[in-house]
PDB file of C-alpha atoms in Angstrom:
ATOM      1  CA  MET A  24      52.745 243.386 -29.960  1.00 58.00           C
ATOM      2  CA  SER A  25      53.134 243.072 -33.747  1.00 80.00           C
ATOM      3  CA  SER A  26      55.589 240.579 -35.175  1.00 85.00           C
ATOM      4  CA  ARG A  27      57.495 243.421 -36.858  1.00 89.00           C
ATOM      5  CA  HIS A  28      57.881 245.194 -33.485  1.00 91.00           C
ATOM      6  CA  ARG A  29      58.937 241.956 -31.827  1.00 93.00           C
ATOM      7  CA  GLY A  30      61.444 241.353 -34.643  1.00 94.00           C
ATOM      8  CA  ARG A  31      62.868 244.836 -34.110  1.00 96.00           C
ATOM      9  CA  SER A  32      63.144 244.172 -30.376  1.00 95.00           C
ATOM     10  CA  LEU A  33      64.984 240.919 -31.055  1.00 95.00           C
ATOM     11  CA  ALA A  34      67.280 242.661 -33.526  1.00 97.00           C
ATOM     12  CA  LEU A  35      67.999 245.371 -30.962  1.00 97.00           C
ATOM     13  CA  MET A  36      68.924 242.814 -28.304  1.00 95.00           C
ATOM     14  CA  CYS A  37      71.084 240.943 -30.795  1.00 96.00           C
ATOM     15  CA  LEU A  38      72.872 244.112 -31.948  1.00 97.00           C
ATOM     16  CA  TYR A  39      73.401 245.074 -28.315  1.00 96.00           C
ATOM     17  CA  GLN A  40      75.212 241.780 -27.698  1.00 95.00           C
ATOM     18  CA  ILE A  41      77.322 242.245 -30.798  1.00 96.00           C
ATOM     19  CA  ASP A  42      78.241 245.833 -29.920  1.00 95.00           C
ATOM     20  CA  LEU A  43      78.714 245.590 -26.159  1.00 93.00           C
ATOM     21  CA  VAL A  44      79.986 242.060 -25.607  1.00 91.00           C
ATOM     22  CA  GLY A  45      81.549 241.432 -29.006  1.00 93.00           C
ATOM     23  CA  THR A  46      79.442 238.349 -29.690  1.00 92.00           C
ATOM     24  CA  GLU A  47      79.925 237.061 -33.225  1.00 94.00           C
ATOM     25  CA  PRO A  48      76.848 237.969 -35.305  1.00 95.00           C
ATOM     26  CA  ALA A  49      76.232 234.361 -36.411  1.00 95.00           C
ATOM     27  CA  ARG A  50      76.248 233.244 -32.782  1.00 94.00           C
ATOM     28  CA  ALA A  51      73.991 236.073 -31.604  1.00 93.00           C
ATOM     29  CA  MET A  52      71.511 235.374 -34.425  1.00 92.00           C
ATOM     30  CA  LYS A  53      70.880 231.871 -33.104  1.00 91.00           C
ATOM     31  CA  PHE A  54      68.765 233.566 -30.412  1.00 88.00           C
ATOM     32  CA  ASP A  55      69.507 230.770 -27.929  1.00 88.00           C
ATOM     33  CA  TRP A  56      69.890 233.517 -25.312  1.00 85.00           C
ATOM     34  CA  TYR A  57      66.206 234.455 -25.718  1.00 85.00           C
ATOM     35  CA  ASP A  58      63.903 232.523 -23.400  1.00 83.00           C
ATOM     36  CA  LYS A  59      60.532 233.222 -25.055  1.00 85.00           C
ATOM     37  CA  LYS A  60      58.896 231.672 -28.111  1.00 91.00           C
ATOM     38  CA  ILE A  61      59.899 233.332 -31.375  1.00 91.00           C
ATOM     39  CA  THR A  62      57.876 232.917 -34.553  1.00 93.00           C
ATOM     40  CA  LYS A  63      59.654 232.262 -37.845  1.00 94.00           C
ATOM     41  CA  GLU A  64      58.473 235.646 -39.125  1.00 95.00           C
ATOM     42  CA  GLU A  65      59.912 237.478 -36.089  1.00 94.00           C
ATOM     43  CA  LYS A  66      63.207 235.615 -36.306  1.00 94.00           C
ATOM     44  CA  ASP A  67      63.536 236.138 -40.071  1.00 95.00           C
ATOM     45  CA  TYR A  68      62.865 239.864 -39.717  1.00 96.00           C
ATOM     46  CA  ALA A  69      65.348 240.207 -36.855  1.00 96.00           C
ATOM     47  CA  ILE A  70      68.000 238.365 -38.890  1.00 96.00           C
ATOM     48  CA  PHE A  71      67.333 240.618 -41.902  1.00 97.00           C
ATOM     49  CA  LEU A  72      67.862 243.703 -39.720  1.00 97.00           C
ATOM     50  CA  VAL A  73      70.937 242.388 -37.907  1.00 97.00           C
ATOM     51  CA  LYS A  74      72.644 241.236 -41.116  1.00 98.00           C
ATOM     52  CA  GLY A  75      71.853 244.559 -42.760  1.00 98.00           C
ATOM     53  CA  VAL A  76      73.323 246.537 -39.884  1.00 98.00           C
ATOM     54  CA  VAL A  77      76.420 244.337 -39.662  1.00 98.00           C
ATOM     55  CA  GLU A  78      77.042 244.580 -43.430  1.00 97.00           C
ATOM     56  CA  ASN A  79      76.435 248.355 -43.574  1.00 98.00           C
ATOM     57  CA  ARG A  80      77.664 249.406 -40.142  1.00 97.00           C
ATOM     58  CA  ARG A  81      80.477 251.699 -41.292  1.00 97.00           C
ATOM     59  CA  GLU A  82      78.171 253.634 -43.632  1.00 97.00           C
ATOM     60  CA  ILE A  83      75.370 253.770 -41.041  1.00 98.00           C
ATOM     61  CA  ASP A  84      77.741 254.967 -38.305  1.00 97.00           C
ATOM     62  CA  THR A  85      79.009 257.712 -40.608  1.00 96.00           C
ATOM     63  CA  LEU A  86      75.408 258.885 -41.041  1.00 97.00           C
ATOM     64  CA  ILE A  87      74.772 258.762 -37.292  1.00 97.00           C
ATOM     65  CA  LYS A  88      77.861 260.922 -36.717  1.00 95.00           C
ATOM     66  CA  LYS A  89      76.700 263.353 -39.412  1.00 95.00           C
ATOM     67  CA  TYR A  90      73.266 263.870 -37.834  1.00 95.00           C
ATOM     68  CA  SER A  91      74.124 263.610 -34.138  1.00 93.00           C
ATOM     69  CA  GLU A  92      75.293 267.233 -33.987  1.00 81.00           C
ATOM     70  CA  ASN A  93      78.639 267.207 -32.222  1.00 78.00           C
ATOM     71  CA  TRP A  94      78.126 263.908 -30.391  1.00 82.00           C
ATOM     72  CA  GLU A  95      80.863 261.357 -30.778  1.00 88.00           C
ATOM     73  CA  LEU A  96      79.491 257.913 -31.584  1.00 91.00           C
ATOM     74  CA  SER A  97      81.149 256.568 -28.434  1.00 90.00           C
ATOM     75  CA  ARG A  98      79.132 259.024 -26.303  1.00 93.00           C
ATOM     76  CA  ILE A  99      75.827 257.671 -27.596  1.00 95.00           C
ATOM     77  CA  SER A 100      74.626 254.805 -25.418  1.00 96.00           C
ATOM     78  CA  VAL A 101      74.906 251.301 -26.863  1.00 96.00           C
ATOM     79  CA  VAL A 102      71.113 250.921 -26.887  1.00 97.00           C
ATOM     80  CA  ASN A 103      70.615 254.220 -28.704  1.00 97.00           C
ATOM     81  CA  ARG A 104      73.355 253.396 -31.229  1.00 97.00           C
ATOM     82  CA  CYS A 105      71.722 250.058 -31.957  1.00 98.00           C
ATOM     83  CA  ILE A 106      68.257 251.611 -32.335  1.00 98.00           C
ATOM     84  CA  LEU A 107      69.659 254.257 -34.671  1.00 98.00           C
ATOM     85  CA  ARG A 108      71.501 251.642 -36.715  1.00 98.00           C
ATOM     86  CA  LEU A 109      68.514 249.403 -37.261  1.00 97.00           C
ATOM     87  CA  SER A 110      66.204 252.373 -37.934  1.00 98.00           C
ATOM     88  CA  ILE A 111      68.521 253.965 -40.491  1.00 98.00           C
ATOM     89  CA  LEU A 112      68.831 250.577 -42.165  1.00 98.00           C
ATOM     90  CA  SER A 113      65.024 250.322 -42.319  1.00 97.00           C
ATOM     91  CA  LEU A 114      64.688 253.822 -43.742  1.00 96.00           C
ATOM     92  CA  GLN A 115      67.258 252.975 -46.419  1.00 95.00           C
ATOM     93  CA  LYS A 116      66.374 249.371 -47.262  1.00 94.00           C
ATOM     94  CA  GLU A 117      62.636 249.108 -46.592  1.00 93.00           C
ATOM     95  CA  PRO A 118      61.067 251.830 -48.763  1.00 87.00           C
ATOM     96  CA  PHE A 119      57.686 250.101 -48.508  1.00 90.00           C
ATOM     97  CA  LEU A 120      57.577 251.098 -44.815  1.00 92.00           C
ATOM     98  CA  ALA A 121      56.411 254.655 -44.222  1.00 93.00           C
ATOM     99  CA  ALA A 122      59.164 256.718 -42.606  1.00 94.00           C
ATOM    100  CA  PRO A 123      56.892 257.970 -39.793  1.00 95.00           C
ATOM    101  CA  VAL A 124      56.161 254.334 -38.900  1.00 95.00           C
ATOM    102  CA  VAL A 125      59.875 253.454 -38.764  1.00 96.00           C
ATOM    103  CA  ILE A 126      60.650 256.540 -36.700  1.00 97.00           C
ATOM    104  CA  ASN A 127      57.728 255.890 -34.351  1.00 96.00           C
ATOM    105  CA  GLU A 128      58.919 252.293 -33.872  1.00 96.00           C
ATOM    106  CA  ALA A 129      62.381 253.622 -33.003  1.00 97.00           C
ATOM    107  CA  VAL A 130      60.891 256.023 -30.465  1.00 97.00           C
ATOM    108  CA  GLU A 131      58.797 253.234 -28.920  1.00 96.00           C
ATOM    109  CA  LEU A 132      61.835 250.945 -28.649  1.00 96.00           C
ATOM    110  CA  THR A 133      63.770 253.789 -27.056  1.00 97.00           C
ATOM    111  CA  LYS A 134      61.029 254.391 -24.492  1.00 96.00           C
ATOM    112  CA  GLU A 135      60.955 250.658 -23.778  1.00 94.00           C
ATOM    113  CA  PHE A 136      64.726 250.180 -23.415  1.00 95.00           C
ATOM    114  CA  GLU A 137      66.038 253.685 -22.610  1.00 95.00           C
ATOM    115  CA  THR A 138      64.562 257.003 -21.449  1.00 90.00           C
ATOM    116  CA  GLU A 139      62.098 259.653 -22.584  1.00 89.00           C
ATOM    117  CA  GLU A 140      65.030 262.045 -23.115  1.00 92.00           C
ATOM    118  CA  SER A 141      66.696 259.478 -25.358  1.00 95.00           C
ATOM    119  CA  ALA A 142      63.456 259.130 -27.305  1.00 96.00           C
ATOM    120  CA  HIS A 143      63.597 262.840 -28.203  1.00 95.00           C
ATOM    121  CA  PHE A 144      67.209 262.453 -29.364  1.00 95.00           C
ATOM    122  CA  ILE A 145      66.355 259.394 -31.507  1.00 97.00           C
ATOM    123  CA  ASN A 146      63.299 261.105 -32.995  1.00 97.00           C
ATOM    124  CA  GLY A 147      65.213 264.261 -33.873  1.00 96.00           C
ATOM    125  CA  LEU A 148      68.168 262.478 -35.422  1.00 97.00           C
ATOM    126  CA  LEU A 149      66.043 260.096 -37.512  1.00 98.00           C
ATOM    127  CA  ASP A 150      63.741 262.910 -38.638  1.00 97.00           C
ATOM    128  CA  ALA A 151      66.725 264.994 -39.795  1.00 96.00           C
ATOM    129  CA  PHE A 152      68.269 261.982 -41.528  1.00 97.00           C
ATOM    130  CA  TYR A 153      65.008 261.167 -43.305  1.00 96.00           C
ATOM    131  CA  LYS A 154      64.388 264.740 -44.474  1.00 96.00           C
ATOM    132  CA  LYS A 155      67.928 265.241 -45.812  1.00 95.00           C
ATOM    133  CA  GLU A 156      68.908 261.780 -47.061  1.00 93.00           C
ATOM    134  CA  ILE A 157      65.759 259.836 -47.979  1.00 91.00           C
ATOM    135  CA  LEU A 158      63.028 262.329 -48.841  1.00 87.00           C
ATOM    136  CA  PRO A 159      64.997 264.155 -51.575  1.00 84.00           C
ATOM    137  CA  LYS A 160      65.612 260.797 -53.318  1.00 80.00           C
ATOM    138  CA  SER A 161      61.973 259.686 -53.132  1.00 75.00           C
ATOM    139  CA  PRO A 162      60.105 259.500 -56.437  1.00 69.00           C
ATOM    140  CA  GLY A 163      57.334 261.984 -56.890  1.00 57.00           C
TER     141      GLY A 163
END
């Protein structure tokens, strides 16, 4: 497993705690709840993602609502919301990552933590978001 994938997994678990349990972000980002070894690179990447989602959550949630086609945010499972949040953040704030890679990572996380059906939903929403919000702004 790549350190970027592991960092995304950590960020997902952290965001899940924040969203579902209401854990303070600073507390969740200590990762003392995680019982496996974490490299500095994995931890730093997870913190970057979590902070980005926390700071931009309102804007990201507005985009999720826009592209979820008649689904209320509250009807989207906590895991799927968190995957969408961190993936939209990556698509917006990490232009050096190819969009298909970010979307594929989101689908893989969804398959790992959710269902195949959820993976199709995540893929479709992120693809639509990318094509309408990111691609038109790309240079070239």
